[in-house]
Coordinates of C-alpha atoms and ligand atoms in Angstrom, one line a residue:
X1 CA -22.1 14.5 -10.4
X2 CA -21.4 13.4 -14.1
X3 CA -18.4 11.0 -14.9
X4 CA -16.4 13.5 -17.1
X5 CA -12.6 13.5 -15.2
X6 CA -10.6 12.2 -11.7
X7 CA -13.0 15.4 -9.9
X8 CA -16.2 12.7 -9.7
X9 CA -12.9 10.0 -8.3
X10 CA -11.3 12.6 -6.0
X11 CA -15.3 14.1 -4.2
X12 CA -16.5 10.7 -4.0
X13 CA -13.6 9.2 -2.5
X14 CA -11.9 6.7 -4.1
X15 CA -8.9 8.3 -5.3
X16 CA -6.0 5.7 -4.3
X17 CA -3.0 8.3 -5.2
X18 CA -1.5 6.1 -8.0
X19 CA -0.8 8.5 -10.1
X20 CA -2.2 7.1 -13.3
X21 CA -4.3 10.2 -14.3
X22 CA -0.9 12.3 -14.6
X23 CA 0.5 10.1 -16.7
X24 CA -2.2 9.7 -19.3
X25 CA -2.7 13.2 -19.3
X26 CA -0.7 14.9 -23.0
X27 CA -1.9 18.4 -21.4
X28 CA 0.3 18.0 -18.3
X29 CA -2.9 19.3 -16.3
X30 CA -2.7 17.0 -13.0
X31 CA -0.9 17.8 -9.8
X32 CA -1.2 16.3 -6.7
X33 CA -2.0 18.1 -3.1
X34 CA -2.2 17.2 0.1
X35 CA -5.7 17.7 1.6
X36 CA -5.7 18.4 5.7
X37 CA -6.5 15.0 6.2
X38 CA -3.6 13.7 4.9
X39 CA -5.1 12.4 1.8
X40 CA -2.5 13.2 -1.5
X41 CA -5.2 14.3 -4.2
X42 CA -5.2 15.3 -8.0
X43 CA -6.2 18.3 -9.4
X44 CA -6.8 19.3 -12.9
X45 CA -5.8 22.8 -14.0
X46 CA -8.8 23.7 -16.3
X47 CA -6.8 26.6 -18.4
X48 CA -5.0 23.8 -19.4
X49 CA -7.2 20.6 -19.3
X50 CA -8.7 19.4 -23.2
X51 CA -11.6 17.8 -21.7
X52 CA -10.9 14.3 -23.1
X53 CA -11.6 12.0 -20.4
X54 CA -8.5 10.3 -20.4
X55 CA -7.8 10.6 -16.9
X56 CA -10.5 8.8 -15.6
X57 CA -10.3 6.4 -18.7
X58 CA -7.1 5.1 -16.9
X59 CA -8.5 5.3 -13.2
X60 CA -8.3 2.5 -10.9
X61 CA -9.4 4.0 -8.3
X62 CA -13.4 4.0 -10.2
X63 CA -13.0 0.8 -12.7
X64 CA -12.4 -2.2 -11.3
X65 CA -10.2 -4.8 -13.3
X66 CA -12.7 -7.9 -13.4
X67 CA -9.9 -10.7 -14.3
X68 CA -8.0 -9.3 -10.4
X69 CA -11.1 -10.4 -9.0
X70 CA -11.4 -13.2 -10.7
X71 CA -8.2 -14.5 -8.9
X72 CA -9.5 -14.1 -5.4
X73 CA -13.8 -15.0 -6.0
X74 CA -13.7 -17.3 -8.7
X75 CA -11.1 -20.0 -7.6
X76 CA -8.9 -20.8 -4.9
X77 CA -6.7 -17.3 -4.9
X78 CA -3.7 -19.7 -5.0
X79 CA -3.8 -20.9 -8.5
X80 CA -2.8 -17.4 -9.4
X81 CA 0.6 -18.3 -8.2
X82 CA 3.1 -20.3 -9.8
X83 CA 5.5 -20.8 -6.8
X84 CA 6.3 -19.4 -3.5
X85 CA 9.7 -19.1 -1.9
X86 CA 11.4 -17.6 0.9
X87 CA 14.7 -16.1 1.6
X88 CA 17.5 -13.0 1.4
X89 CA 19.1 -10.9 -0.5
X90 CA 23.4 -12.3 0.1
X91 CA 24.8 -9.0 0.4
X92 CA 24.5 -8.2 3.8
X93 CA 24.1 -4.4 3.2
X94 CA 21.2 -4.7 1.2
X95 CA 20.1 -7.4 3.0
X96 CA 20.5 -5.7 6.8
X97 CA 19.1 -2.4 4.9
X98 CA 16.1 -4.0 3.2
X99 CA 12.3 -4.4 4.8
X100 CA 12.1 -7.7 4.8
X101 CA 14.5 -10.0 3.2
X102 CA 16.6 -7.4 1.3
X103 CA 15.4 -9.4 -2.1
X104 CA 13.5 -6.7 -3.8
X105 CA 16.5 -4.5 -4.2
X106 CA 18.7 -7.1 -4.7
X107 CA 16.8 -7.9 -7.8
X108 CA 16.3 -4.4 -8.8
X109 CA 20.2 -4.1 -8.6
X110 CA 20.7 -7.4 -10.4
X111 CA 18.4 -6.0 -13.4
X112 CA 20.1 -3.2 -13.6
X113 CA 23.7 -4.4 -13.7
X114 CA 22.6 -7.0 -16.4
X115 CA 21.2 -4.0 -18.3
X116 CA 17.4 -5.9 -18.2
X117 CA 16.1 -2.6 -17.8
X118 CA 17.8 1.0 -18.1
X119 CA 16.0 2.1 -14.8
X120 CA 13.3 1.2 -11.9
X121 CA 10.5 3.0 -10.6
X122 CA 10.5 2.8 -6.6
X123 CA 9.2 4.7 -3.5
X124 CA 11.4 6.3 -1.1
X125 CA 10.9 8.5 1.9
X126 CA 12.1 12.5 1.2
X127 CA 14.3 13.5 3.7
X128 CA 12.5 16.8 4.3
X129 CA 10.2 18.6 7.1
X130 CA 7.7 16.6 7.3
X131 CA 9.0 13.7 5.2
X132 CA 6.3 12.6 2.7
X133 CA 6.7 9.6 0.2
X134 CA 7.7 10.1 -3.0
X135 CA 8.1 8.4 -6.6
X136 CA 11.9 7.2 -7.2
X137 CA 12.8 6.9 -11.0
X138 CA 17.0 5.3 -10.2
X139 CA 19.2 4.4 -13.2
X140 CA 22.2 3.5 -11.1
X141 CA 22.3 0.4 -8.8
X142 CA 24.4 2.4 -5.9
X143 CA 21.1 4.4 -5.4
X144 CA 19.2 2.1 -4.3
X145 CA 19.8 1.8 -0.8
X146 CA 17.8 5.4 -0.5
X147 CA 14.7 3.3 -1.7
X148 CA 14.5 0.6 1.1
X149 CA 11.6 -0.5 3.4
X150 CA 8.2 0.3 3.2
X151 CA 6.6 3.3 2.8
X152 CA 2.3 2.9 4.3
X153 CA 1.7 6.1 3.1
X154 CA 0.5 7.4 -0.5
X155 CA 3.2 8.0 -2.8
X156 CA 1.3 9.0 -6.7
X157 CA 4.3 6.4 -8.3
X158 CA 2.9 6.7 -11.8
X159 CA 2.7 10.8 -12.4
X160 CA 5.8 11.0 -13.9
X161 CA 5.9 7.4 -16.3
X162 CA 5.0 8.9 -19.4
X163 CA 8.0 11.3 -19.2
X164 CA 10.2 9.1 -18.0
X165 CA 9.6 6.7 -20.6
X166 CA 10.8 9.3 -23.4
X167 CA 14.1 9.0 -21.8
X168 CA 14.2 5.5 -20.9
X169 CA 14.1 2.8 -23.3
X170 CA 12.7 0.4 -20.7
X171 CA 11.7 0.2 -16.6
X172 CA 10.8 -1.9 -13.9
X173 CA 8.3 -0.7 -11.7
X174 CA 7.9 -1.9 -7.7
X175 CA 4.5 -0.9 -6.7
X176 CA 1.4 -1.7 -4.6
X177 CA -1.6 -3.6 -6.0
X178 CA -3.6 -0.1 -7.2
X179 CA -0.2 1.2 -8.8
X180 CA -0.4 -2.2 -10.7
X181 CA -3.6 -1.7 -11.1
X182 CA -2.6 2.1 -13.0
X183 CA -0.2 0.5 -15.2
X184 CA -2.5 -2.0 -16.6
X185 CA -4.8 0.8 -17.5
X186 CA -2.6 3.5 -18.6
X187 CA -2.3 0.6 -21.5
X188 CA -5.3 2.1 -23.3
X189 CA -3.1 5.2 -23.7
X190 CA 0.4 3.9 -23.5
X191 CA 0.4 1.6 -26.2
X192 CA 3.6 0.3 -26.3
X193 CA 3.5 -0.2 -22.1
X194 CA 4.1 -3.7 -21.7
X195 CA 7.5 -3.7 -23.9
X196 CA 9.0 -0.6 -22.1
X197 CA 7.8 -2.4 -18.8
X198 CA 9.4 -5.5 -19.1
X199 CA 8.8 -6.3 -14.8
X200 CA 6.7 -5.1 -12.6
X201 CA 7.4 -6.3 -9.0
X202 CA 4.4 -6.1 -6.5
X203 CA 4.1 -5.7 -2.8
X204 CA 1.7 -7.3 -0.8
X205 CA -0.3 -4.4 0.6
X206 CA -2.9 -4.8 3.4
X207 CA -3.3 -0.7 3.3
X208 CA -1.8 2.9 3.6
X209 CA -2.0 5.5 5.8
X210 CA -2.6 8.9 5.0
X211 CA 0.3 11.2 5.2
X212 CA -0.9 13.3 8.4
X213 CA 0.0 9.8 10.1
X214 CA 3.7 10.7 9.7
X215 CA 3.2 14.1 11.4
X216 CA 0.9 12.0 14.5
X217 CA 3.9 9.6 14.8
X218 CA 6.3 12.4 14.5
X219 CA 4.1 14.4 17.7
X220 CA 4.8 11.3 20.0
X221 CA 8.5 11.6 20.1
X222 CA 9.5 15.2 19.8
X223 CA 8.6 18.5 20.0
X224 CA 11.2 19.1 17.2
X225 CA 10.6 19.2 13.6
X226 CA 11.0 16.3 12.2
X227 CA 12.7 15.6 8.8
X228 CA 12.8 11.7 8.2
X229 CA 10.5 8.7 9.0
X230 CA 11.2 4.7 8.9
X231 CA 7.7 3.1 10.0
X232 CA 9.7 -0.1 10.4
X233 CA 13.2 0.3 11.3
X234 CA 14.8 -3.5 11.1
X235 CA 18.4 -2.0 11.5
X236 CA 17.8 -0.5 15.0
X237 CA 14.8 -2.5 16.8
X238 CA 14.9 -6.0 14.7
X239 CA 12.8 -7.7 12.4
X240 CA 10.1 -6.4 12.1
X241 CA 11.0 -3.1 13.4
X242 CA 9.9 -0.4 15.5
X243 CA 9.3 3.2 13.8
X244 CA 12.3 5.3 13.8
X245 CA 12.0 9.5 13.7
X246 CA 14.8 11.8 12.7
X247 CA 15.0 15.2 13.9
X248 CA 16.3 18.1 12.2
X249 CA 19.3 18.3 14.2
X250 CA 19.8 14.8 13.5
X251 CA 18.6 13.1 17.0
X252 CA 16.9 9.8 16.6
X253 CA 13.9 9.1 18.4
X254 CA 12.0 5.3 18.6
X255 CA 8.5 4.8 18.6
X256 CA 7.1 1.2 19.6
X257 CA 5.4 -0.7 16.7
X258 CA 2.4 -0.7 18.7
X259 CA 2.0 3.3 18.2
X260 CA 2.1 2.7 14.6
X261 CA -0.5 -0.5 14.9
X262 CA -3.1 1.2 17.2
X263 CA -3.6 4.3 14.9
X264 CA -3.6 2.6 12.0
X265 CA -7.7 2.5 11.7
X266 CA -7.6 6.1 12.5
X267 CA -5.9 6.7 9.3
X268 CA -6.6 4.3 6.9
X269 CA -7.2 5.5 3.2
X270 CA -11.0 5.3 2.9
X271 CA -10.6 3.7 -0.8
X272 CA -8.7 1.1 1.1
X273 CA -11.8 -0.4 2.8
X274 CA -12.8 -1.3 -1.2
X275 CA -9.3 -2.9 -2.4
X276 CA -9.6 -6.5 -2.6
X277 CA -6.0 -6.8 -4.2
X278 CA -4.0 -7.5 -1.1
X279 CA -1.9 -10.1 -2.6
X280 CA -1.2 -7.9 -6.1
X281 CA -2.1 -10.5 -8.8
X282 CA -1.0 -8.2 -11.0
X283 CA 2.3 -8.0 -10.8
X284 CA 5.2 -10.6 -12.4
X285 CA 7.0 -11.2 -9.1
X286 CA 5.1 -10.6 -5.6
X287 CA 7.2 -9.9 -2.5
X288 CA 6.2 -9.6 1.1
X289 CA 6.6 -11.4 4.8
X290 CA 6.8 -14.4 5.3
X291 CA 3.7 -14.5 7.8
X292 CA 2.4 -18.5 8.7
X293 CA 5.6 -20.0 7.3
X294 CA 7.6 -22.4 9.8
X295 CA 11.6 -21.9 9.9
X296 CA 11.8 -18.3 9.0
X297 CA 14.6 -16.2 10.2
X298 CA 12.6 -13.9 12.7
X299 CA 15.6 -11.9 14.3
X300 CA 16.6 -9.9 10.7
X301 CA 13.5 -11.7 8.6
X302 CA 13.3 -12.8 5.1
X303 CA 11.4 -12.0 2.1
X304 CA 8.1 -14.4 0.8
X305 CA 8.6 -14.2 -3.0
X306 CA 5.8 -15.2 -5.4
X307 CA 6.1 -15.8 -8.4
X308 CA 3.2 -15.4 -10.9
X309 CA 4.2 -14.9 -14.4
X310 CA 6.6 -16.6 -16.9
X311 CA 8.9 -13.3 -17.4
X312 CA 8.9 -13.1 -13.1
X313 CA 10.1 -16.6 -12.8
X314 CA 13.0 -15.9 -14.9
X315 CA 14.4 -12.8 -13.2
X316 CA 13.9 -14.9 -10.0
X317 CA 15.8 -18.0 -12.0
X318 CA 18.8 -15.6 -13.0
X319 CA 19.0 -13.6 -9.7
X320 CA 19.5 -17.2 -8.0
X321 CA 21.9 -18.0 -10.5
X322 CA 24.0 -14.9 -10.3
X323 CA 23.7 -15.7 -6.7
X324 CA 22.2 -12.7 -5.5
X325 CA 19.7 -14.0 -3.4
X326 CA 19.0 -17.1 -1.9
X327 CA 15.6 -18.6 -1.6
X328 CA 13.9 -21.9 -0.3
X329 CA 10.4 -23.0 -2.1
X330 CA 7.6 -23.1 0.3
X331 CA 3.6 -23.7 0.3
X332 CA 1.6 -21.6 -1.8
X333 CA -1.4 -22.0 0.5
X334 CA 1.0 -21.8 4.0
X335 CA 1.5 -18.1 2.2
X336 CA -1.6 -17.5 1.2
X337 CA -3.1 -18.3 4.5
X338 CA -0.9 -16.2 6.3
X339 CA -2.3 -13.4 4.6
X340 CA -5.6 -14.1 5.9
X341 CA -7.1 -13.5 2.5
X342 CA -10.4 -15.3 2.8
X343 CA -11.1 -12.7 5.6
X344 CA -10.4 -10.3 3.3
X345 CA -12.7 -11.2 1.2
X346 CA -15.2 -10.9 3.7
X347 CA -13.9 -7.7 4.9
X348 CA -14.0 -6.2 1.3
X349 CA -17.6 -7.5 0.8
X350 CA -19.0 -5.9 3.7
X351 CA -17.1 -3.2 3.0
X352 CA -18.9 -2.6 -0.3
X353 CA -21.9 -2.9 1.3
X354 CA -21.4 -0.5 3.9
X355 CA -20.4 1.9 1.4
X356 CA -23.5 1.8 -0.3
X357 CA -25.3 1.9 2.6
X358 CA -23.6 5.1 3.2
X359 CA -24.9 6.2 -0.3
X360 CA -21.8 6.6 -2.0
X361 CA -21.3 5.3 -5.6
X362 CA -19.3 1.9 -6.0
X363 CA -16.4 1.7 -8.3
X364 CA -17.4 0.8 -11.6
X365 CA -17.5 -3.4 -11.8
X366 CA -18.2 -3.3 -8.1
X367 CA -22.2 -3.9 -8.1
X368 CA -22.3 -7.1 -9.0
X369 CA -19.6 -8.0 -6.8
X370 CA -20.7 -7.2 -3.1
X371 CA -21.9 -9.8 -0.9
X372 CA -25.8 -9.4 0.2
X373 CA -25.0 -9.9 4.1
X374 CA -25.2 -7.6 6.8
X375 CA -23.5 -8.9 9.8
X376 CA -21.2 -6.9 11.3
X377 CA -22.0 -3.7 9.2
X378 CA -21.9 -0.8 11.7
X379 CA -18.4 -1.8 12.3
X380 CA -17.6 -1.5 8.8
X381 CA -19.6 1.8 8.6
X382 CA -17.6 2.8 11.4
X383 CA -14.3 2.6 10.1
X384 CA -15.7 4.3 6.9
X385 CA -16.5 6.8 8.7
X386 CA -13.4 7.8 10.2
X387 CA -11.8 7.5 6.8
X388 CA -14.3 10.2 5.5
X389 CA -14.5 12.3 8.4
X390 CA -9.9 13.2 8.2
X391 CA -10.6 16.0 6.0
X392 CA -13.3 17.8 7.9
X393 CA -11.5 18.6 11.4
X394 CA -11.1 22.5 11.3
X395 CA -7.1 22.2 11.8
X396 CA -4.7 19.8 11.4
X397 CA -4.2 20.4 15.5
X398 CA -7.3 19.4 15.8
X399 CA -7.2 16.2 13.9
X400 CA -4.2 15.0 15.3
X401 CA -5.7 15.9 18.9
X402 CA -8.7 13.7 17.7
X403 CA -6.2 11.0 17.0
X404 CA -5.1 11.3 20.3
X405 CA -8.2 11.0 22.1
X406 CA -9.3 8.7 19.8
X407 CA -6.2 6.1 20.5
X408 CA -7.7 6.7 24.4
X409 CA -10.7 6.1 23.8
X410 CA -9.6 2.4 21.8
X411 CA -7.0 2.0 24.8
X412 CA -9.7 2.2 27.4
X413 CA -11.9 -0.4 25.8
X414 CA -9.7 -2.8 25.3
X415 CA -8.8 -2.2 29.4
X416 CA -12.7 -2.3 30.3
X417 CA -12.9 -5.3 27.8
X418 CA -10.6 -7.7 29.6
X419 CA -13.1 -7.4 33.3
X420 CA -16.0 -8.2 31.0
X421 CA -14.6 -11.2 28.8
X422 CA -13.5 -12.6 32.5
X423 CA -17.2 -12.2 33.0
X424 CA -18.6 -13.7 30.4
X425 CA -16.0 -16.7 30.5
X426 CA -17.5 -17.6 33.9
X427 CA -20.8 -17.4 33.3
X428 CA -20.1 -19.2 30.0
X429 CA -18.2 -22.0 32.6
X430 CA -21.0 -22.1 34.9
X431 CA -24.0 -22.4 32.5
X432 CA -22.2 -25.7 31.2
X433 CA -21.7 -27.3 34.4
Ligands
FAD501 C1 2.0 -0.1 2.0 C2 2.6 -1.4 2.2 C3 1.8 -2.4 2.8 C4 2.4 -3.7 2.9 N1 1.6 -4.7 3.5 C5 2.1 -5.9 3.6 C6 1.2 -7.0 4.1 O1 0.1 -6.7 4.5 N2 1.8 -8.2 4.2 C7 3.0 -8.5 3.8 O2 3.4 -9.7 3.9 N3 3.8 -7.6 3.2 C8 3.4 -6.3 3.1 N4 4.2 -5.3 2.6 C9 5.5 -5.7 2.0 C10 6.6 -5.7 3.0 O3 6.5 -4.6 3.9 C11 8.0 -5.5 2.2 O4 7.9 -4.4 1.4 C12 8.3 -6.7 1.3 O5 8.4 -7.8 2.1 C13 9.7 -6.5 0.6 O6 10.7 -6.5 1.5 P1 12.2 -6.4 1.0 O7 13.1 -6.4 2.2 O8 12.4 -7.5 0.0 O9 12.2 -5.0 0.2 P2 13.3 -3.8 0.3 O10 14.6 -4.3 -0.3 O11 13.2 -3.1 1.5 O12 12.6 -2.9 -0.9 C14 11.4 -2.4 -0.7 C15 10.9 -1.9 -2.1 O13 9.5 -1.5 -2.0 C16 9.4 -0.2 -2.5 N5 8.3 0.5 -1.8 C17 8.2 0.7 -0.5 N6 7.1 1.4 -0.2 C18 6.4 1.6 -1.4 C19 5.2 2.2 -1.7 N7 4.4 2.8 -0.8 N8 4.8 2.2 -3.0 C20 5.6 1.6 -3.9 N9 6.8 1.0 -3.7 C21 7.2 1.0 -2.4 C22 10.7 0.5 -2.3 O14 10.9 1.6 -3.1 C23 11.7 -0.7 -2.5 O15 11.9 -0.8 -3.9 C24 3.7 -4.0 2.5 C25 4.5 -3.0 1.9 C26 3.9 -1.7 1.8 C27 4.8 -0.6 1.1
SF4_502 S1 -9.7 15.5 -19.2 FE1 -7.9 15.1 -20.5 S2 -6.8 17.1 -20.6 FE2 -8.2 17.2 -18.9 S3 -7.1 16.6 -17.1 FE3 -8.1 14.8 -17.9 S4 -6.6 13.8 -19.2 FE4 -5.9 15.9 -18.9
SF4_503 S1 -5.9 7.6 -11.6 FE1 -5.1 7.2 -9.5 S2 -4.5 9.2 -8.7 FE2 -5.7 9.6 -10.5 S3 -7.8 9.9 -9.6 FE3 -7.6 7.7 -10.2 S4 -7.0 6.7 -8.3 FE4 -6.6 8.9 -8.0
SF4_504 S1 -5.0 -1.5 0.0 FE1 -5.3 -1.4 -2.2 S2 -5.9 0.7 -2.6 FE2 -4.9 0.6 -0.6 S3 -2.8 1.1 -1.0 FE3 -3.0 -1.1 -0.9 S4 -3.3 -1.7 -3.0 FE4 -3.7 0.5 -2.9

């Protein structure tokens, strides 16, 4: 399969949904489609398409960026960061309606009342049967409630940025490590990018889930069609919330967090397994949970705020100023550690190699970068598998009743496995007396 456009990304799997391609096409050629797996994919309409690579010129999901690696393998991955802090957003709607610590929209409304930016590029969930993420592009700071909490799914952020730059002098873009990842490559064909984007605020992102999770999570608590999804409701289970589903007619059902946890390796992106980004050194300002971090406010939580660039550290100076949020400096490594990056690392090494084991071409950049180990690699296989294996069920039905008995299958282990490591405790006891 020759490297010519995002088809060679898309059939060999590591599309990450960021959108990118879209936006460097001038041919308006690439929409995105759900696949039956779940999976939100381009396409390119060839009646339209010039042939002139652009697309996968600007593809994160195929090049690698080698100075993002360079953060995490060739020093200690917290030198990246400048400072770490924790704390809230002061208005207690935005606060009580955000993820975390409410301080990602706070600052997004503080930019855009001081007229730092004319609008911000966000992610919200539609309100719409079945709800799906979607790209935000909000100008007024009263919208942005509609943008709150996280969204694991795919949402193709960037499609749009090239039109929405003709109408908007400049924009701040929230955004996952690979959406990041998009904007720093759409700067081949965007020249003028990094004026018009003056901030770009990162998440911390461990993964996604494909969109067919939504419908799974929706199946456990209603027969009903469902028309709205929060995977972590704060406001109606506590920090860090349970998922909440909305029904058509309006009913509200709650899920327990645990659903949400056990299925996640069912539908994990496959491109996923290859992101070593979790911690989106990227990005000007990095906001996520406070995980490791002594003192934290675990009843409504906070947000853990990094900052890693010059231009970052003073929207964070002027947001506290303006008094907007409130934050307390805390250890860079305390945050990093609770992250567990250095098992990611492992995690992503393996990873490689048991994608190439599988005989399925690296990302470009990615060769020289896989470890040359091989413990552990059947589970890594494994859970490349299942990534590769969502779109091939013969109905959606069907997948979703694999996720079911897959979840039963995981459930029974676990049950089987406490007898066994009772087992093996003793016999470890007794062979040391
Ligand atoms: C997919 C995903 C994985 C994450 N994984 C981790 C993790 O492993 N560890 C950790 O510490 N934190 C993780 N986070 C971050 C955490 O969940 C919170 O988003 C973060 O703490 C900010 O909280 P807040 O209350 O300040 O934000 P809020 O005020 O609630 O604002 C959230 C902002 O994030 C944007 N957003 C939400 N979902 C998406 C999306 N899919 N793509 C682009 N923008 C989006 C919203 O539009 C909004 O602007 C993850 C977030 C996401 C979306
Ligand atoms: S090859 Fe060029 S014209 Fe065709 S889809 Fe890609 S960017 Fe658009
Ligand atoms: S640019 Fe992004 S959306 Fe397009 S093919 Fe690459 S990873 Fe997928
Ligand atoms: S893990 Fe990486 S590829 Fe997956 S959504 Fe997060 S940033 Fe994107």
């Amino acid at each position: 399969m020759s490297k010519r456009d995002i088809r060679y990304v898309v059939d060999n799997r590591l599309c990450l949904s960021c959108g990118a391609c879209a936006a460097a096409c001038s041919r308006k050629s690439i929409s995105f489609h759900e696949t039956p797996g779940g999976y939100l994919y381009p396409e390119i309409d060839f009646a339209t398409c010039v042939h002139c690579e652009l697309c996968l010129d600007v593809c994160p999901g195929i090049h690698y960026i080698p100075q993002i690696h360079d953060t995490y393998l060739k020093a200690s991955h917290s030198d990246s960061i400048q400072n770490a802090l924790v704390g809230r957003a002061t208005d207690d709607k935005v606060y009580y309606n955000g993820q975390s610590g409410g301080v990602v929209t706070a600052l997004l409304e503080d930019i855009l009342e001081r007229h730092v930016v004319d609008a911000v590029l966000c992610a919200g969930m539609s309100y719409f049967s079945p709800p799906r993420g979607e790209a935000l592009l909000i100008a007024d700071a009263n919208d942005l409630g509609k943008s709150q909490k996280s969204k694991y799914v795919p949402v193709p952020l960037l499609e749009n940025l090239r039109d929405y730059l003709k109408h908007y002098k400049s924009i701040a873009v929230v955004g996952l490590p690979c959406h990041m990842h998009g904007l720093e490559l759409l700067k081949k064909v965007i020249p003028d990018l990094e004026d018009k984007i003056p901030l770009r605020i990162g998440l911390i992102c461990d993964r996604i889930l494909t969109a067919k999770s939504i419908d799974w999570l929706a199946k456990q608590a209603t027969v009903k069609p469902v028309s709205h999804i929060i995977y972590r409701d704060k406001s109606r289970s506590g920090y860090p919330g349970d998922p909440s589903i909305e029904a058509s007619d309006g009913e509200i059902i709650m899920l327990k967090a645990a659903d949400r946890m056990a299925i996640k390796d069912f539908f994990t992106l496959v491109r996923c397994r290859l992101c070593l980004d979790k911690m989106n050194a990227g990005a000007d300002i990095v906001c996520g949970d406070p995980h490791g971090i002594d003192g934290v406010n675990r009843v409504h939580g906070e947000t853990l705020v990094l900052v890693r660039s010059k231009r970052g550290k003073k929207i964070i100076d002027d947001a506290v100023g303006e008094g907007v949020i409130k934050l307390r400096s805390v250890s860079v490594s305390k945050a990093i550690n609770g992250q567990y990056i250095d098992q990611r690392v492992k995690d992503w090494k393996a990873y490689l190699l048991a994608w190439k084991g599988l005989k399925m071409p690296l990302p470009d950049g990615a060769e020289n970068l896989q470890g040359n180990g091989k413990t552990g690699i059947k589970l890594y296989e494994n859970n490349l598998q299942q990534g590769l294996l969502l779109d091939s069920y013969e109905s959606v039905n069907e997948m979703l009743k694999a996720a079911d008995s897959w979840l039963k299958k995981k459930r029974l282990k676990r049950v089987m496995g406490v007898p066994l490591r009772f087992v093996q405790k003793v016999v470890k006891k007794i062979k040391n007396v």
